[in-house]
Coordinates of C-alpha atoms in Angstrom, one line a residue:
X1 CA 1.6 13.6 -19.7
X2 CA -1.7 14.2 -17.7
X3 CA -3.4 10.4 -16.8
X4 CA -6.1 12.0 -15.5
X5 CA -10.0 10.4 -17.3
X6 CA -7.1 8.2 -19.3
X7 CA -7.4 5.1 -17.4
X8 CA -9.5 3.0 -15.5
X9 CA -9.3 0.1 -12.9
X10 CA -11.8 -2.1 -14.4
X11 CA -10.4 -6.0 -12.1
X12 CA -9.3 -6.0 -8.5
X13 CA -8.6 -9.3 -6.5
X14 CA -6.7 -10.1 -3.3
X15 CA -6.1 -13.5 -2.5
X16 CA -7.6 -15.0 0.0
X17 CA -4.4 -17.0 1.6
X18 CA -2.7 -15.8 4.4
X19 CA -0.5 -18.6 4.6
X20 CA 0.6 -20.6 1.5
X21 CA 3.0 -23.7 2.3
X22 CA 1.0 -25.0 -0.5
X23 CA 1.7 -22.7 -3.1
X24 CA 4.6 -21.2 -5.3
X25 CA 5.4 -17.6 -5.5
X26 CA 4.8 -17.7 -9.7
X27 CA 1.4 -19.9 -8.7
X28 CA 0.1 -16.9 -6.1
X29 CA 0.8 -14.3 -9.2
X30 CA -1.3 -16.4 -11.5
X31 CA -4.3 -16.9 -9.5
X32 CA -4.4 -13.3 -8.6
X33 CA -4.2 -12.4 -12.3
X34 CA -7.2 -15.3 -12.7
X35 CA -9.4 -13.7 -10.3
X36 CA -8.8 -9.6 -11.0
X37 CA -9.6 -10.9 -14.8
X38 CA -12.5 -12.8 -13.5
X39 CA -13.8 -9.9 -11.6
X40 CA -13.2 -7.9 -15.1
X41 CA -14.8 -10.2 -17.1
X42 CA -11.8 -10.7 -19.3
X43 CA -9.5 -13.2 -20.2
X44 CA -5.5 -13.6 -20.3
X45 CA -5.3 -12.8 -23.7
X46 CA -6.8 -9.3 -23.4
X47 CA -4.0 -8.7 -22.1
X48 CA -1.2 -6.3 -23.7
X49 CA 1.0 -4.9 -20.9
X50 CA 2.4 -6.6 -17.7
X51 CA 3.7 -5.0 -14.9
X52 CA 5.1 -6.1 -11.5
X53 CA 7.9 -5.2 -9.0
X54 CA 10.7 -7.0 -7.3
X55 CA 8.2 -9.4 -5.5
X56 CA 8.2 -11.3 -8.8
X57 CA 11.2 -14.5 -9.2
X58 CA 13.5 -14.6 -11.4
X59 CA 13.4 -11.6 -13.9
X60 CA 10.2 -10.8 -13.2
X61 CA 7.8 -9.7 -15.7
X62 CA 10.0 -12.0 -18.0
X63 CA 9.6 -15.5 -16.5
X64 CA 6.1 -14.5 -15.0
X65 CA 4.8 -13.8 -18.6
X66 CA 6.2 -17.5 -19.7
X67 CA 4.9 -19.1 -16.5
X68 CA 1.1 -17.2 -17.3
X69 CA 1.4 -17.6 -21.2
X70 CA 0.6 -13.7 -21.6
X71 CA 1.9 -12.0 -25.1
X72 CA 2.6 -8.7 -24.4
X73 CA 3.9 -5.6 -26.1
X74 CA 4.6 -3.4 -23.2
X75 CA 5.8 -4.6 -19.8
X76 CA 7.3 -2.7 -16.8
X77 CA 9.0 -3.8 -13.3
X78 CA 9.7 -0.9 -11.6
X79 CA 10.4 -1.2 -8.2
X80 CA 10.1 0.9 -5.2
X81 CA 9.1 -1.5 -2.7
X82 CA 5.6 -1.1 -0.7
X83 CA 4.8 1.9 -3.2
X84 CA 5.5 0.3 -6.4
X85 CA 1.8 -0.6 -7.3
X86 CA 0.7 3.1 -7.2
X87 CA 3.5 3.5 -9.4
X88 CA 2.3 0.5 -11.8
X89 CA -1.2 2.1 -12.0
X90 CA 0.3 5.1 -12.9
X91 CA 2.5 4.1 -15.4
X92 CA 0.4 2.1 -17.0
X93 CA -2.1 5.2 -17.2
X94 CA 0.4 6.4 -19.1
X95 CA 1.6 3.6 -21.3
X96 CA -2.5 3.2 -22.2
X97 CA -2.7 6.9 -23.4
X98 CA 0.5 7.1 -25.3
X99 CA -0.7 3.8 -27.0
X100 CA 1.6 1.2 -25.8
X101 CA -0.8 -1.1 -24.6
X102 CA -4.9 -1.1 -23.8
X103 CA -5.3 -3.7 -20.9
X104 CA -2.8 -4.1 -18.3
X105 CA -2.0 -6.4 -15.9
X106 CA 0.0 -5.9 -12.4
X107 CA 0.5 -8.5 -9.6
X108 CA 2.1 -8.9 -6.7
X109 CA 2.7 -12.0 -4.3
X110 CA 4.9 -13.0 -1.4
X111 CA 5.1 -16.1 1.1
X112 CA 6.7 -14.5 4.3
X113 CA 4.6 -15.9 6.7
X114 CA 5.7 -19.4 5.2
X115 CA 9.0 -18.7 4.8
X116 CA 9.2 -17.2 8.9
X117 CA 10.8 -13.8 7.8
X118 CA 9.3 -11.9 11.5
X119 CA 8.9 -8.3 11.1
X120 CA 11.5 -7.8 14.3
X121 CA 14.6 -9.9 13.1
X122 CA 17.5 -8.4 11.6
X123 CA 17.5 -7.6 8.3
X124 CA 18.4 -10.1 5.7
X125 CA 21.1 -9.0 2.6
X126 CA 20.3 -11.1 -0.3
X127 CA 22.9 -11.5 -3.2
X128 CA 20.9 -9.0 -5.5
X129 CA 21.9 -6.2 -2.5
X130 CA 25.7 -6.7 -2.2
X131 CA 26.2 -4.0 -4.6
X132 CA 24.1 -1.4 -2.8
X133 CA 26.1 1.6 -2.0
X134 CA 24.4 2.2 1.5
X135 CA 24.8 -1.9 2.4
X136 CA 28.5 -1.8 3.8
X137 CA 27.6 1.5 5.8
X138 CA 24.4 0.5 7.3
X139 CA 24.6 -3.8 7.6
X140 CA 27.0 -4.4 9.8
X141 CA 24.9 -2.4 12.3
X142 CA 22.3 -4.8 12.3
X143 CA 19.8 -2.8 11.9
X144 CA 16.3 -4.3 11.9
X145 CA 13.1 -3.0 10.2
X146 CA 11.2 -1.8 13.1
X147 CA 13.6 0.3 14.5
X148 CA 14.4 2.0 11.0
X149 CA 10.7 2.8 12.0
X150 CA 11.0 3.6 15.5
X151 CA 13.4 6.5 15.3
X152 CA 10.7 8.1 12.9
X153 CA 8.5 7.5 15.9
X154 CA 11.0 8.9 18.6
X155 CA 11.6 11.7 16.6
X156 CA 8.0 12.8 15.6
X157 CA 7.2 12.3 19.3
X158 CA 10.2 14.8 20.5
X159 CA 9.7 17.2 17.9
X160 CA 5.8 17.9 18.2
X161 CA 4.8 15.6 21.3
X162 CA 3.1 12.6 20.0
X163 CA 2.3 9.9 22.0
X164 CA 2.0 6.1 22.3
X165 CA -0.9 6.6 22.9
X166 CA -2.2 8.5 19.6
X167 CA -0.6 5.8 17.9
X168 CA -2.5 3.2 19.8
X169 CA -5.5 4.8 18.3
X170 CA -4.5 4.3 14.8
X171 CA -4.2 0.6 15.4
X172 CA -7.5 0.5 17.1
X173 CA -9.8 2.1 14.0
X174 CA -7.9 -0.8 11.6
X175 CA -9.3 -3.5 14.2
X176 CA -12.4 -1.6 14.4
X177 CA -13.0 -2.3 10.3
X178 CA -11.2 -6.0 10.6
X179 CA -13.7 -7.5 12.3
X180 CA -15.8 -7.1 9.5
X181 CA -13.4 -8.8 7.1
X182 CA -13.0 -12.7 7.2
X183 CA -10.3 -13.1 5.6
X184 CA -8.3 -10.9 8.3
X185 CA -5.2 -12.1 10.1
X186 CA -6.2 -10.2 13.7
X187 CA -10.0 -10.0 12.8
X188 CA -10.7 -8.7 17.1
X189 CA -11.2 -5.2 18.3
X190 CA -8.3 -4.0 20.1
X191 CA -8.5 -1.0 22.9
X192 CA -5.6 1.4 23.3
X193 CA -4.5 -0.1 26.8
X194 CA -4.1 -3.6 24.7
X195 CA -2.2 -1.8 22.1
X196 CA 0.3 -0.2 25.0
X197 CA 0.2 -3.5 26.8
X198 CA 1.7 -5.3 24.3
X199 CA 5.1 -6.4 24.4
X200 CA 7.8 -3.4 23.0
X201 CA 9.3 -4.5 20.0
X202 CA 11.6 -1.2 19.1
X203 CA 11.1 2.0 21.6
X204 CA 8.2 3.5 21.0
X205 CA 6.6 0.8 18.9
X206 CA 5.2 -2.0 20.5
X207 CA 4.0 -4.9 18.9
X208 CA 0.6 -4.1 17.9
X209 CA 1.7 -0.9 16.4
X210 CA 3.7 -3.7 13.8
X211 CA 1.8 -4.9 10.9
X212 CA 1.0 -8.7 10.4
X213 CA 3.4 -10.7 8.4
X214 CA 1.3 -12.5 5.8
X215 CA 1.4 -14.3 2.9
X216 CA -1.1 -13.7 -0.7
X217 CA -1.4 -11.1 -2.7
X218 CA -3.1 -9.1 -5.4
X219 CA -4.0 -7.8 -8.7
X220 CA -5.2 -4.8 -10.6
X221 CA -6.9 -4.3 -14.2
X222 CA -5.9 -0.8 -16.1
X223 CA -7.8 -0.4 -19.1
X224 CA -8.8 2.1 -21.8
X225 CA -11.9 4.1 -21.2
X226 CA -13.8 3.2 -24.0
X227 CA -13.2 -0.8 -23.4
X228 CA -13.6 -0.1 -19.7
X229 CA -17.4 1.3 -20.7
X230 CA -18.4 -2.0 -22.6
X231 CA -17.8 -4.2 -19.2
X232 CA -20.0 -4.5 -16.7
X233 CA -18.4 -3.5 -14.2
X234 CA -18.6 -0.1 -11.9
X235 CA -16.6 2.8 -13.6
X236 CA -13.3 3.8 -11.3
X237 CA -11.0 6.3 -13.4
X238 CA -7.4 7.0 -12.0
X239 CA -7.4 11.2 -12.4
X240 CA -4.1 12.0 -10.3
X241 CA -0.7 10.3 -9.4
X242 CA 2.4 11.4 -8.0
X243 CA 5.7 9.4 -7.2
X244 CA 9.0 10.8 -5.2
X245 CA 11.8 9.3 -3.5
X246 CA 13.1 10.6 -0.2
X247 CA 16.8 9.3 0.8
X248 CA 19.1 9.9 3.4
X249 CA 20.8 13.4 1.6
X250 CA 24.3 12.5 2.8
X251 CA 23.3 12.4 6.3
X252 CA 21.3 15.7 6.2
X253 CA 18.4 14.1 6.7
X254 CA 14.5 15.2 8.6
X255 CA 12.9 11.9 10.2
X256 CA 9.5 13.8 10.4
X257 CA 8.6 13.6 7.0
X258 CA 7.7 11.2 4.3
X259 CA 8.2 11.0 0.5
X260 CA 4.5 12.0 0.6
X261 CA 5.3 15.3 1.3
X262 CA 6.4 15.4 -2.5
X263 CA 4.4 12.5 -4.2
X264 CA 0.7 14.2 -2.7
X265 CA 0.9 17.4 -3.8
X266 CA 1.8 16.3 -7.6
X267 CA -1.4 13.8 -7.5
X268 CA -3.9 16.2 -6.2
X269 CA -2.7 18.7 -8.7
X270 CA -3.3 16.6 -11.5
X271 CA -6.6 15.6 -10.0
X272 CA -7.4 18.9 -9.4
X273 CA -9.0 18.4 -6.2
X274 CA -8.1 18.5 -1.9
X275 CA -7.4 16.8 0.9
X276 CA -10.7 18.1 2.1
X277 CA -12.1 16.9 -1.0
X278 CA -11.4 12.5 -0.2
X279 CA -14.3 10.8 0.7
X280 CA -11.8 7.7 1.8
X281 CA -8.1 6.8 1.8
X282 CA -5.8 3.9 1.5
X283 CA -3.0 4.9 3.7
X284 CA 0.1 2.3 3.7
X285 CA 0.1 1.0 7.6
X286 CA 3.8 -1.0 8.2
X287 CA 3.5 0.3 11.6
X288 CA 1.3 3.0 12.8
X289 CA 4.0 5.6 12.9
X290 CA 3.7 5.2 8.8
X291 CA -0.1 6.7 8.8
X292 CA 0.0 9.3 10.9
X293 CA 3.1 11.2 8.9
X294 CA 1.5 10.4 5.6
X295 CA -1.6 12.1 6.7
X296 CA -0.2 14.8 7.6
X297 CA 2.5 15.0 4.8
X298 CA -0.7 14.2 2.1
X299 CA -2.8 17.8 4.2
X300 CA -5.0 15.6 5.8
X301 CA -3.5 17.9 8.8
X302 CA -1.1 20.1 9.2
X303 CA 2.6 18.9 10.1
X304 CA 2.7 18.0 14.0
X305 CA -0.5 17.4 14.5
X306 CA -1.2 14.3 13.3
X307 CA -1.6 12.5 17.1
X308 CA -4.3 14.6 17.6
X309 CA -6.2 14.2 13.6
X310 CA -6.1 10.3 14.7
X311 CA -7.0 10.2 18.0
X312 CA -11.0 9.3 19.4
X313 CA -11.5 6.9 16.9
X314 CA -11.3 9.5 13.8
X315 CA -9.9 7.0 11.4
X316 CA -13.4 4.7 12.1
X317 CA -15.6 4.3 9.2
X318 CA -19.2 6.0 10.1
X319 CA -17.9 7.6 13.4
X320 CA -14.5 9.4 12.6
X321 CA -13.5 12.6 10.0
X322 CA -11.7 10.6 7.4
X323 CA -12.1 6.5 7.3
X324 CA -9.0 4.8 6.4
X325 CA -7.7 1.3 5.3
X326 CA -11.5 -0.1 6.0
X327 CA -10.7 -4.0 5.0
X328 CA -8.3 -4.5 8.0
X329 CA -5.0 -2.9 6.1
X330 CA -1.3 -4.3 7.0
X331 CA -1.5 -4.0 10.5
X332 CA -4.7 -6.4 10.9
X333 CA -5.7 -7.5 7.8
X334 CA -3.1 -8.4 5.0
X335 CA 0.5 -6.7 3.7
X336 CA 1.3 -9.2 1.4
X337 CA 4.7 -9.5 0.6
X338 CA 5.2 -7.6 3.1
X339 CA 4.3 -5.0 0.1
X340 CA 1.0 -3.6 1.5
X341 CA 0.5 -1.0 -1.7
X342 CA -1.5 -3.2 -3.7
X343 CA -4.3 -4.0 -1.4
X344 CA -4.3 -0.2 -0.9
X345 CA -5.7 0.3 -4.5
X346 CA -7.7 -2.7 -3.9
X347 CA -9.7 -1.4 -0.9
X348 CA -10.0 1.9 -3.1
X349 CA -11.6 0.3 -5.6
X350 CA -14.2 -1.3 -3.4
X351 CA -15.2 1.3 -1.9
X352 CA -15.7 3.7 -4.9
X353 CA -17.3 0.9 -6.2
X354 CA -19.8 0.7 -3.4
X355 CA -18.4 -3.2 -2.5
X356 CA -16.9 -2.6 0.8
X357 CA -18.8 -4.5 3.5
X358 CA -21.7 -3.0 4.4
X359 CA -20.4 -2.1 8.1
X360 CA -17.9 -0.3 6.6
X361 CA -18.6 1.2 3.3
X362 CA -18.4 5.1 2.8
X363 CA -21.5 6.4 2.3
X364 CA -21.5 8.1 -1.0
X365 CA -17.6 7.1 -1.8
X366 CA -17.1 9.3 -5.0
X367 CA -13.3 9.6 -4.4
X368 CA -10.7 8.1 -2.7
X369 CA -7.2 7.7 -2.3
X370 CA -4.4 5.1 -2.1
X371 CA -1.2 6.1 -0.3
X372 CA 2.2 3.8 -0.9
X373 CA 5.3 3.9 1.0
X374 CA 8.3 1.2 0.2
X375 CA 11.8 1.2 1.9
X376 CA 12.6 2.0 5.4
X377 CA 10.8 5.2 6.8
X378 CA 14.3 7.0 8.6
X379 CA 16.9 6.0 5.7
X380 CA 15.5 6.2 1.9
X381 CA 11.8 5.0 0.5
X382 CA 9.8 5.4 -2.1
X383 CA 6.3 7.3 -2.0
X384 CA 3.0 6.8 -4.1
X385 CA 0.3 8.7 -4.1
X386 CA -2.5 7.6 -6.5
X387 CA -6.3 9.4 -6.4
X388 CA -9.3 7.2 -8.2
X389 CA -12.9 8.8 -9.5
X390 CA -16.2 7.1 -9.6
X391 CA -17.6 7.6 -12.9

């Protein structure tokens, strides 16, 4: 079933929090559902269809639609970590043109800033992962989630020549467009030197190639066309998706590549437009490593020459080929949840919108895309790729 014209994101919100001692998990869901209606100018019982991912307590969409008091008839939890929410756009694209539901809601929240989960400790095995077949092969390793990352990195770098320092760069443009954004967690420029200066967290990464560890999170309104048209709100219609899963294949595995090598291709065919053809994208920043093999796995560039598409400042909005992740993204802004997919869309849908600060909005932003990775980049993850119109 084609999406494309189908479906439109009508409410976006990110909450403002980066740290919420203050707040429960199920309270951060609600009041990011409170403000993406707000912004929508609807109300809780518009809504029909709830979706959400693993970030959710309990059984998910089932106690968070008793906590919110929503009556749905269509609800969804898929989960594929980071890239779950381009997956929740989509499927709710589909579940509004086959009828199962007209207005749907997805959140997403997370406290692990409060709760100190650090990006470089080891990682944890909660009781819902004892049963998962790769957790007796792979945890008593100790593995942690930057150097999952980091032999990516190594790898990319042997293979083609990348360098630290092409990384550094990537990190520099997000700093570049978080100065701009108050609500971000490292709002100061950053050089390359600092970047390289910075203390090594997992060989090659350092820490400012890392992402921030924040807490918040977000929301998203998906809507039918024709009630999207009686809201005053800027048109943004969701015309291509694509989703893939890339695993470890036994062991026969390439660390070069990402799950977007498989999840682009499908969205921009049922878009029916090209890499050439994005005015802005969303690209899912963990580490730094992360962009530069989804733009070149999405045709932004061709395989191997990523270090040298992001290099000189050409992720910078007004200055470079292709701006990129313009309200800060993960690695200066926000990944809440340590689930950065979400604010992905958001950022999207400001900027199609013509809402982006001033500094950094795309001139002309007709089309734009929203790139989601979830797992661990050198064992298995999932990949979303989701492209947005506007109308």
């Amino acid at each position: 079933m084609t999406i494309k014209g189908k479906a439109y994101i009508v409410g976006a919100f990110e909450h403002p929090t980066r740290k919420a001692e203050d707040k429960s998990l199920p309270q951060l869901h609600a009041e990011c559902a409170k403000g993406a209606l707000a912004d929508a100018g609807l109300t809780k019982d518009d809504i029909d269809g709830y979706f959400c991912a693993g970030d959710a307590p309990g059984f998910g969409g089932l106690n968070l639609c008793d906590y919110m008091g929503l009556k749905v008839r269509h609800i969804d939890s898929t989960e594929t970590g980071g890239s779950s929410y381009q997956l929740h756009v989509s499927h709710a694209a589909q579940a509004i043109a086959a009828g199962k539901c007209n207005i749907a809601l997805i959140t997403l929240a997370g406290r692990p800033r409060t709760e100190r989960q650090a990006i470089g400790t080891p990682a944890r095995v909660p009781h819902t992962h004892i049963l998962a077949p790769d957790t007796p092969f792979e945890s008593p390793y100790g593995f942690t989630t930057p150097n999952q990352y980091a032999m990516g990195a190594m790898r990319h770098m042997h293979e083609y020549g990348t360098t630290s320092e092409q990384l550094a760069w990537i990190k520099v443009a997000a700093s570049h467009h978080a100065q701009h954004n108050p609500d971000a967690m490292l709002p100061n420029v950053v050089t390359v030197e600092d970047v390289l200066n910075s203390p090594m967290v997992a060989d090659p990464l350092h820490r400012l190639d890392c992402c921030v560890i924040s807490d918040g999170g977000g929301a998203l309104i998906v809507t039918r066309p024709e009630i999207a048209r009686t809201l005053k709100r800027p048109l943004v219609s969701v015309i291509g998706a694509g989703e893939a899963i890339k695993h470890t294949n036994c062991g026969d595995i390439d660390l070069t590549y990402t799950g977007a090598v498989w999840s682009g291709p499908i969205a921009f065919a049922e878009a029916g437009v090209k890499p050439s053809d994005i005015k802005y994208a969303s690209i899912y920043d963990s580490f730094t490593i992360t962009v530069l093999m989804q733009l070149e796995d999405l045709g932004f560039c061709k395989k191997g020459e990523g270090g040298k598409f992001v290099a000189d400042g050409n992720l910078i909005s007004g200055v470079g080929k292709l701006p990129f992740n313009t309200d800060g993204g993960g690695l200066c802004n926000n990944p809440p949840a340590n689930r950065g997919g979400i604010t992905k869309i958001i950022e999207c849908v400001r900027q199609l919108r013509g809402e982006a600060h001033p500094a950094v909005q795309v001139p002309n932003c007709d089309l734009a895309l929203a790139q989601g990775t979830g797992g661990l980049l050198s064992t298995r993850h999932g990949s979303g790729t989701l492209i947005m119109e506007r109308v």
